[in-house]
PDB file of C-alpha atoms in Angstrom:
ATOM      1  CA  MET X   1     -16.743   9.807 -65.500  1.00 60.00           C
ATOM      2  CA  ASP X   2     -17.502   6.495 -63.788  1.00 92.00           C
ATOM      3  CA  ALA X   3     -15.838   6.171 -60.363  1.00 93.00           C
ATOM      4  CA  LYS X   4     -14.403   2.756 -61.187  1.00 95.00           C
ATOM      5  CA  ARG X   5     -12.915   4.059 -64.400  1.00 95.00           C
ATOM      6  CA  ILE X   6     -11.351   7.017 -62.579  1.00 94.00           C
ATOM      7  CA  ALA X   7      -9.592   4.769 -60.068  1.00 95.00           C
ATOM      8  CA  GLY X   8      -8.609   2.118 -62.592  1.00 96.00           C
ATOM      9  CA  GLU X   9      -7.071   4.551 -65.053  1.00 96.00           C
ATOM     10  CA  ARG X  10      -5.209   6.419 -62.304  1.00 96.00           C
ATOM     11  CA  ALA X  11      -3.518   3.174 -61.232  1.00 97.00           C
ATOM     12  CA  ALA X  12      -2.283   2.506 -64.766  1.00 97.00           C
ATOM     13  CA  GLY X  13      -0.149   5.625 -64.430  1.00 96.00           C
ATOM     14  CA  PHE X  14       2.039   3.883 -61.837  1.00 97.00           C
ATOM     15  CA  ILE X  15       3.205   1.323 -64.395  1.00 98.00           C
ATOM     16  CA  GLU X  16       6.601   2.175 -65.866  1.00 98.00           C
ATOM     17  CA  ASP X  17       8.537   0.906 -68.861  1.00 98.00           C
ATOM     18  CA  GLY X  18      10.254  -2.431 -68.253  1.00 98.00           C
ATOM     19  CA  MET X  19       8.116  -3.433 -65.262  1.00 98.00           C
ATOM     20  CA  SER X  20       6.702  -6.845 -64.474  1.00 98.00           C
ATOM     21  CA  VAL X  21       3.140  -6.261 -63.292  1.00 98.00           C
ATOM     22  CA  GLY X  22       0.472  -8.306 -61.548  1.00 98.00           C
ATOM     23  CA  LEU X  23      -2.806  -7.813 -63.376  1.00 98.00           C
ATOM     24  CA  GLY X  24      -5.868  -8.143 -61.171  1.00 98.00           C
ATOM     25  CA  THR X  25      -9.446  -9.156 -61.793  1.00 96.00           C
ATOM     26  CA  GLY X  26     -12.718  -7.264 -61.600  1.00 94.00           C
ATOM     27  CA  SER X  27     -14.766  -4.354 -62.827  1.00 95.00           C
ATOM     28  CA  THR X  28     -12.412  -1.614 -61.613  1.00 96.00           C
ATOM     29  CA  VAL X  29      -9.177  -3.257 -62.760  1.00 97.00           C
ATOM     30  CA  TYR X  30     -10.867  -3.641 -66.142  1.00 97.00           C
ATOM     31  CA  TRP X  31     -10.232   0.070 -66.668  1.00 97.00           C
ATOM     32  CA  THR X  32      -6.605  -0.309 -65.604  1.00 98.00           C
ATOM     33  CA  LEU X  33      -6.192  -2.988 -68.242  1.00 98.00           C
ATOM     34  CA  MET X  34      -7.919  -0.921 -70.914  1.00 98.00           C
ATOM     35  CA  LYS X  35      -5.602   2.009 -70.216  1.00 98.00           C
ATOM     36  CA  LEU X  36      -2.596  -0.271 -70.063  1.00 98.00           C
ATOM     37  CA  GLY X  37      -3.514  -1.746 -73.427  1.00 98.00           C
ATOM     38  CA  GLU X  38      -3.461   1.749 -74.921  1.00 98.00           C
ATOM     39  CA  ARG X  39      -0.054   2.437 -73.399  1.00 98.00           C
ATOM     40  CA  VAL X  40       1.347  -0.845 -74.716  1.00 98.00           C
ATOM     41  CA  LYS X  41       0.178   0.055 -78.211  1.00 98.00           C
ATOM     42  CA  ASP X  42       2.014   3.372 -77.774  1.00 97.00           C
ATOM     43  CA  GLY X  43       5.259   1.536 -77.009  1.00 97.00           C
ATOM     44  CA  LEU X  44       5.222   0.752 -73.273  1.00 98.00           C
ATOM     45  CA  ARG X  45       7.168  -2.461 -72.604  1.00 98.00           C
ATOM     46  CA  ILE X  46       5.889  -4.564 -69.703  1.00 98.00           C
ATOM     47  CA  LYS X  47       5.226  -8.169 -68.783  1.00 97.00           C
ATOM     48  CA  GLY X  48       2.067  -9.079 -66.910  1.00 98.00           C
ATOM     49  CA  VAL X  49       1.064 -11.958 -64.644  1.00 98.00           C
ATOM     50  CA  ALA X  50      -2.714 -12.422 -64.695  1.00 98.00           C
ATOM     51  CA  THR X  51      -4.713 -13.342 -61.598  1.00 98.00           C
ATOM     52  CA  SER X  52      -7.453 -15.169 -63.504  1.00 97.00           C
ATOM     53  CA  LYS X  53      -8.323 -16.790 -66.801  1.00 96.00           C
ATOM     54  CA  ALA X  54     -10.665 -13.873 -67.488  1.00 96.00           C
ATOM     55  CA  THR X  55      -7.787 -11.421 -67.116  1.00 98.00           C
ATOM     56  CA  GLU X  56      -5.557 -13.596 -69.277  1.00 98.00           C
ATOM     57  CA  LYS X  57      -8.181 -13.464 -72.014  1.00 98.00           C
ATOM     58  CA  LEU X  58      -8.660  -9.697 -71.795  1.00 98.00           C
ATOM     59  CA  ALA X  59      -4.917  -9.044 -71.714  1.00 98.00           C
ATOM     60  CA  GLY X  60      -4.514 -11.153 -74.839  1.00 97.00           C
ATOM     61  CA  GLU X  61      -7.228  -9.199 -76.621  1.00 98.00           C
ATOM     62  CA  LEU X  62      -5.526  -5.922 -75.657  1.00 98.00           C
ATOM     63  CA  GLY X  63      -2.063  -7.032 -76.721  1.00 98.00           C
ATOM     64  CA  ILE X  64      -0.610  -6.959 -73.197  1.00 98.00           C
ATOM     65  CA  PRO X  65       2.326  -9.437 -73.002  1.00 98.00           C
ATOM     66  CA  LEU X  66       1.976 -12.090 -70.296  1.00 98.00           C
ATOM     67  CA  THR X  67       4.480 -14.158 -68.357  1.00 98.00           C
ATOM     68  CA  ASP X  68       4.428 -16.341 -65.232  1.00 97.00           C
ATOM     69  CA  PHE X  69       6.433 -17.055 -62.096  1.00 97.00           C
ATOM     70  CA  SER X  70       8.664 -19.540 -63.896  1.00 97.00           C
ATOM     71  CA  GLU X  71      10.193 -16.507 -65.620  1.00 96.00           C
ATOM     72  CA  VAL X  72       9.675 -13.754 -63.018  1.00 96.00           C
ATOM     73  CA  GLU X  73      11.065 -14.047 -59.480  1.00 95.00           C
ATOM     74  CA  GLN X  74       9.315 -10.948 -58.143  1.00 97.00           C
ATOM     75  CA  LEU X  75       6.861  -8.478 -59.631  1.00 98.00           C
ATOM     76  CA  ASP X  76       7.610  -4.773 -59.560  1.00 98.00           C
ATOM     77  CA  LEU X  77       3.961  -3.912 -58.999  1.00 98.00           C
ATOM     78  CA  ALA X  78       0.549  -5.541 -58.656  1.00 98.00           C
ATOM     79  CA  ILE X  79      -2.773  -3.769 -59.205  1.00 98.00           C
ATOM     80  CA  ASP X  80      -6.075  -5.297 -58.133  1.00 98.00           C
ATOM     81  CA  GLY X  81      -9.527  -4.460 -56.852  1.00 97.00           C
ATOM     82  CA  ALA X  82     -11.249  -5.176 -53.540  1.00 97.00           C
ATOM     83  CA  ASP X  83     -14.690  -6.024 -52.215  1.00 97.00           C
ATOM     84  CA  GLU X  84     -14.013  -4.113 -48.999  1.00 96.00           C
ATOM     85  CA  VAL X  85     -11.146  -1.909 -47.795  1.00 96.00           C
ATOM     86  CA  ASP X  86     -10.917  -0.404 -44.309  1.00 94.00           C
ATOM     87  CA  GLY X  87      -8.975   2.532 -42.903  1.00 91.00           C
ATOM     88  CA  GLN X  88      -5.968   0.315 -42.121  1.00 92.00           C
ATOM     89  CA  LEU X  89      -5.797  -0.822 -45.765  1.00 95.00           C
ATOM     90  CA  GLN X  90      -6.971  -4.325 -44.841  1.00 95.00           C
ATOM     91  CA  LEU X  91      -9.054  -6.001 -47.530  1.00 97.00           C
ATOM     92  CA  ILE X  92     -11.688  -8.565 -48.282  1.00 97.00           C
ATOM     93  CA  LYS X  93     -11.257  -9.953 -51.789  1.00 98.00           C
ATOM     94  CA  GLY X  94     -12.539 -12.905 -53.757  1.00 97.00           C
ATOM     95  CA  GLY X  95     -16.030 -11.889 -54.786  1.00 96.00           C
ATOM     96  CA  GLY X  96     -15.122 -12.901 -58.316  1.00 95.00           C
ATOM     97  CA  GLY X  97     -13.612 -16.190 -57.174  1.00 96.00           C
ATOM     98  CA  ALA X  98      -9.945 -15.454 -57.988  1.00 96.00           C
ATOM     99  CA  LEU X  99      -8.680 -14.906 -54.428  1.00 96.00           C
ATOM    100  CA  LEU X 100      -5.944 -17.569 -54.442  1.00 97.00           C
ATOM    101  CA  ARG X 101      -4.236 -16.283 -57.567  1.00 97.00           C
ATOM    102  CA  GLU X 102      -4.813 -12.708 -56.458  1.00 98.00           C
ATOM    103  CA  LYS X 103      -3.084 -13.316 -53.137  1.00 98.00           C
ATOM    104  CA  LEU X 104      -0.187 -15.172 -54.770  1.00 98.00           C
ATOM    105  CA  VAL X 105       0.383 -12.263 -57.111  1.00 98.00           C
ATOM    106  CA  ALA X 106       0.056  -9.589 -54.413  1.00 98.00           C
ATOM    107  CA  ALA X 107       2.380 -11.452 -52.047  1.00 98.00           C
ATOM    108  CA  ASN X 108       5.074 -11.632 -54.716  1.00 98.00           C
ATOM    109  CA  ALA X 109       4.996  -7.965 -55.708  1.00 98.00           C
ATOM    110  CA  LYS X 110       7.279  -5.220 -54.402  1.00 98.00           C
ATOM    111  CA  ARG X 111       4.289  -2.875 -54.288  1.00 98.00           C
ATOM    112  CA  PHE X 112       0.565  -3.673 -54.164  1.00 98.00           C
ATOM    113  CA  ILE X 113      -1.955  -1.055 -55.302  1.00 98.00           C
ATOM    114  CA  VAL X 114      -5.698  -1.503 -54.796  1.00 98.00           C
ATOM    115  CA  VAL X 115      -8.296   0.273 -56.915  1.00 97.00           C
ATOM    116  CA  ALA X 116     -11.921   0.678 -55.867  1.00 96.00           C
ATOM    117  CA  ASP X 117     -14.918   2.965 -55.997  1.00 95.00           C
ATOM    118  CA  GLU X 118     -16.060   4.669 -52.808  1.00 94.00           C
ATOM    119  CA  SER X 119     -18.739   2.063 -52.097  1.00 94.00           C
ATOM    120  CA  LYS X 120     -15.966  -0.406 -51.187  1.00 96.00           C
ATOM    121  CA  ALA X 121     -14.524   1.801 -48.423  1.00 95.00           C
ATOM    122  CA  VAL X 122     -15.757   0.627 -45.008  1.00 94.00           C
ATOM    123  CA  THR X 123     -15.128   1.331 -41.345  1.00 91.00           C
ATOM    124  CA  SER X 124     -15.001  -2.362 -40.404  1.00 91.00           C
ATOM    125  CA  LEU X 125     -14.539  -5.411 -42.583  1.00 94.00           C
ATOM    126  CA  GLY X 126     -17.181  -8.100 -42.575  1.00 93.00           C
ATOM    127  CA  LYS X 127     -20.372  -6.879 -44.177  1.00 94.00           C
ATOM    128  CA  PHE X 128     -19.221  -8.502 -47.420  1.00 96.00           C
ATOM    129  CA  PRO X 129     -19.083 -12.297 -46.952  1.00 97.00           C
ATOM    130  CA  LEU X 130     -15.492 -13.537 -46.702  1.00 98.00           C
ATOM    131  CA  PRO X 131     -14.660 -15.957 -49.561  1.00 98.00           C
ATOM    132  CA  ILE X 132     -12.609 -19.005 -48.610  1.00 98.00           C
ATOM    133  CA  GLU X 133     -11.240 -21.357 -51.258  1.00 98.00           C
ATOM    134  CA  ILE X 134     -11.289 -25.010 -50.176  1.00 98.00           C
ATOM    135  CA  VAL X 135     -10.546 -28.385 -51.756  1.00 98.00           C
ATOM    136  CA  GLN X 136     -13.522 -30.377 -52.987  1.00 98.00           C
ATOM    137  CA  PHE X 137     -12.696 -33.510 -50.992  1.00 98.00           C
ATOM    138  CA  GLY X 138     -14.381 -33.435 -47.601  1.00 98.00           C
ATOM    139  CA  TRP X 139     -15.690 -29.928 -48.137  1.00 98.00           C
ATOM    140  CA  GLU X 140     -18.542 -30.508 -45.700  1.00 98.00           C
ATOM    141  CA  ALA X 141     -16.041 -31.192 -42.893  1.00 98.00           C
ATOM    142  CA  THR X 142     -14.067 -28.067 -43.787  1.00 98.00           C
ATOM    143  CA  ARG X 143     -17.265 -26.050 -43.750  1.00 98.00           C
ATOM    144  CA  ARG X 144     -18.146 -27.289 -40.251  1.00 98.00           C
ATOM    145  CA  GLN X 145     -14.717 -26.263 -38.973  1.00 98.00           C
ATOM    146  CA  LEU X 146     -15.114 -22.809 -40.483  1.00 98.00           C
ATOM    147  CA  GLU X 147     -18.464 -22.361 -38.764  1.00 97.00           C
ATOM    148  CA  LYS X 148     -16.760 -22.968 -35.397  1.00 97.00           C
ATOM    149  CA  LEU X 149     -15.016 -19.624 -35.947  1.00 95.00           C
ATOM    150  CA  GLY X 150     -18.379 -17.891 -35.520  1.00 93.00           C
ATOM    151  CA  CYS X 151     -19.641 -17.400 -39.054  1.00 95.00           C
ATOM    152  CA  SER X 152     -22.570 -18.567 -41.119  1.00 97.00           C
ATOM    153  CA  THR X 153     -21.540 -20.229 -44.368  1.00 98.00           C
ATOM    154  CA  SER X 154     -22.803 -20.964 -47.848  1.00 98.00           C
ATOM    155  CA  LEU X 155     -21.264 -22.974 -50.661  1.00 98.00           C
ATOM    156  CA  ARG X 156     -20.933 -20.689 -53.665  1.00 98.00           C
ATOM    157  CA  MET X 157     -23.050 -21.893 -56.571  1.00 98.00           C
ATOM    158  CA  ALA X 158     -22.998 -21.330 -60.305  1.00 96.00           C
ATOM    159  CA  GLU X 159     -26.554 -21.939 -61.495  1.00 91.00           C
ATOM    160  CA  GLN X 160     -27.408 -25.436 -60.233  1.00 93.00           C
ATOM    161  CA  ALA X 161     -23.875 -26.662 -59.472  1.00 98.00           C
ATOM    162  CA  PRO X 162     -21.082 -25.605 -57.116  1.00 98.00           C
ATOM    163  CA  PHE X 163     -18.870 -22.802 -58.410  1.00 98.00           C
ATOM    164  CA  ILE X 164     -15.444 -24.109 -59.402  1.00 98.00           C
ATOM    165  CA  SER X 165     -12.476 -21.751 -59.135  1.00 97.00           C
ATOM    166  CA  ASP X 166      -9.774 -21.469 -61.809  1.00 96.00           C
ATOM    167  CA  ASN X 167      -7.779 -23.826 -59.581  1.00 96.00           C
ATOM    168  CA  GLY X 168     -10.479 -26.506 -59.446  1.00 97.00           C
ATOM    169  CA  ASN X 169     -11.642 -25.743 -55.896  1.00 98.00           C
ATOM    170  CA  TYR X 170     -14.889 -24.830 -54.164  1.00 98.00           C
ATOM    171  CA  ILE X 171     -15.516 -21.493 -52.463  1.00 98.00           C
ATOM    172  CA  ILE X 172     -17.289 -21.095 -49.136  1.00 98.00           C
ATOM    173  CA  ASP X 173     -18.653 -17.616 -48.431  1.00 98.00           C
ATOM    174  CA  CYS X 174     -18.504 -16.869 -44.698  1.00 98.00           C
ATOM    175  CA  GLN X 175     -20.581 -14.160 -43.068  1.00 97.00           C
ATOM    176  CA  PHE X 176     -18.848 -12.773 -39.983  1.00 92.00           C
ATOM    177  CA  GLU X 177     -19.708  -9.790 -37.867  1.00 81.00           C
ATOM    178  CA  ALA X 178     -17.222  -6.884 -37.988  1.00 75.00           C
ATOM    179  CA  ILE X 179     -13.754  -8.454 -38.127  1.00 84.00           C
ATOM    180  CA  THR X 180     -11.344  -5.565 -38.648  1.00 60.00           C
ATOM    181  CA  ASP X 181      -9.826  -5.775 -35.162  1.00 69.00           C
ATOM    182  CA  ASP X 182      -9.236  -9.513 -35.486  1.00 83.00           C
ATOM    183  CA  ALA X 183      -8.253  -9.691 -39.163  1.00 91.00           C
ATOM    184  CA  VAL X 184      -4.682 -10.899 -38.588  1.00 92.00           C
ATOM    185  CA  LYS X 185      -5.713 -13.557 -36.078  1.00 94.00           C
ATOM    186  CA  LEU X 186      -8.695 -14.687 -38.142  1.00 95.00           C
ATOM    187  CA  ASN X 187      -6.534 -15.019 -41.249  1.00 96.00           C
ATOM    188  CA  GLU X 188      -4.215 -17.383 -39.358  1.00 96.00           C
ATOM    189  CA  GLN X 189      -7.057 -19.377 -37.819  1.00 96.00           C
ATOM    190  CA  ILE X 190      -8.757 -19.954 -41.163  1.00 98.00           C
ATOM    191  CA  ASN X 191      -5.609 -21.072 -42.941  1.00 97.00           C
ATOM    192  CA  MET X 192      -4.847 -23.605 -40.188  1.00 98.00           C
ATOM    193  CA  ILE X 193      -8.013 -25.582 -41.010  1.00 98.00           C
ATOM    194  CA  PRO X 194      -7.291 -28.684 -43.130  1.00 98.00           C
ATOM    195  CA  GLY X 195      -8.961 -28.363 -46.519  1.00 98.00           C
ATOM    196  CA  VAL X 196      -8.594 -24.587 -46.691  1.00 98.00           C
ATOM    197  CA  VAL X 197      -6.448 -23.498 -49.608  1.00 98.00           C
ATOM    198  CA  GLU X 198      -6.578 -19.726 -48.994  1.00 98.00           C
ATOM    199  CA  ASN X 199      -8.943 -17.049 -47.777  1.00 98.00           C
ATOM    200  CA  GLY X 200      -9.943 -13.598 -48.983  1.00 98.00           C
ATOM    201  CA  LEU X 201      -8.505 -11.601 -46.083  1.00 98.00           C
ATOM    202  CA  PHE X 202      -5.586  -9.534 -47.368  1.00 97.00           C
ATOM    203  CA  VAL X 203      -3.895  -8.266 -44.198  1.00 95.00           C
ATOM    204  CA  ASN X 204      -0.791  -6.052 -44.064  1.00 95.00           C
ATOM    205  CA  MET X 205      -0.261  -6.408 -47.805  1.00 97.00           C
ATOM    206  CA  THR X 206      -1.564  -3.185 -49.347  1.00 97.00           C
ATOM    207  CA  ASP X 207       0.754  -0.223 -50.028  1.00 97.00           C
ATOM    208  CA  LEU X 208      -1.702   2.169 -51.677  1.00 97.00           C
ATOM    209  CA  VAL X 209      -5.468   2.358 -52.207  1.00 97.00           C
ATOM    210  CA  ILE X 210      -6.901   4.500 -55.000  1.00 96.00           C
ATOM    211  CA  ILE X 211     -10.596   5.261 -54.474  1.00 96.00           C
ATOM    212  CA  GLY X 212     -12.642   6.777 -57.264  1.00 94.00           C
ATOM    213  CA  GLY X 213     -15.535   9.022 -56.338  1.00 90.00           C
ATOM    214  CA  GLN X 214     -18.147  11.145 -58.012  1.00 82.00           C
ATOM    215  CA  ASN X 215     -17.297  14.122 -60.209  1.00 77.00           C
ATOM    216  CA  GLY X 216     -13.773  12.883 -60.872  1.00 79.00           C
ATOM    217  CA  VAL X 217     -12.604  12.996 -57.257  1.00 78.00           C
ATOM    218  CA  VAL X 218      -9.851  10.511 -56.420  1.00 87.00           C
ATOM    219  CA  THR X 219      -8.638   9.700 -52.908  1.00 90.00           C
ATOM    220  CA  GLU X 220      -5.320   7.969 -52.309  1.00 88.00           C
ATOM    221  CA  ARG X 221      -4.546   6.230 -49.036  1.00 85.00           C
ATOM    222  CA  GLY X 222      -1.023   4.956 -48.427  1.00 88.00           C
ATOM    223  CA  ARG X 223       0.728   3.230 -45.599  1.00 77.00           C
ATOM    224  CA  ASP X 224       1.703   5.535 -42.763  1.00 60.00           C
TER     225      ASP X 224
END
């Protein structure tokens, strides 16, 4: 069985009747949603908050009921993927461009579970470019300030035009060297720059990581 499917389906087992659940975005969470759709058809009652328009669409097709933060004060659980996860359960997310909504959902959940295949497990964060969502106005100035933090940057493109997030913003992809030891400080530094909306560093947020491997092997890493 595919490693992403193994991890995604395992995470769906943590969802219980009556829960409000944050529904992530990406190729591994896809399998969580597929499994969840089956469970909903079998009678499971939940309400989901989607982290992207793509997830909203898929949830609708699967019959998964959706809500939003006007009706839910706090989520019981959020499940999402990651582009990188280190041994301290720190993450880089945002490769799909949904980092702002993903962080909002994760921050407002009692428990945050990350699903990934073993290729996403790293010793140090930073090989994957860090996505940073910024406002369109004055984006060049914001980019210059980001580069002062010691990274090389590129404006994310979609064909011949800048990529636009679900929130109407640009995304700058920043290539740092290994940043695990400085993740907390770097997260603060980035978010202090005017024009930055949010960044893809998820620090001290993850409660459990489910990693799918070959031949059906699943590894779970929780907070100590």
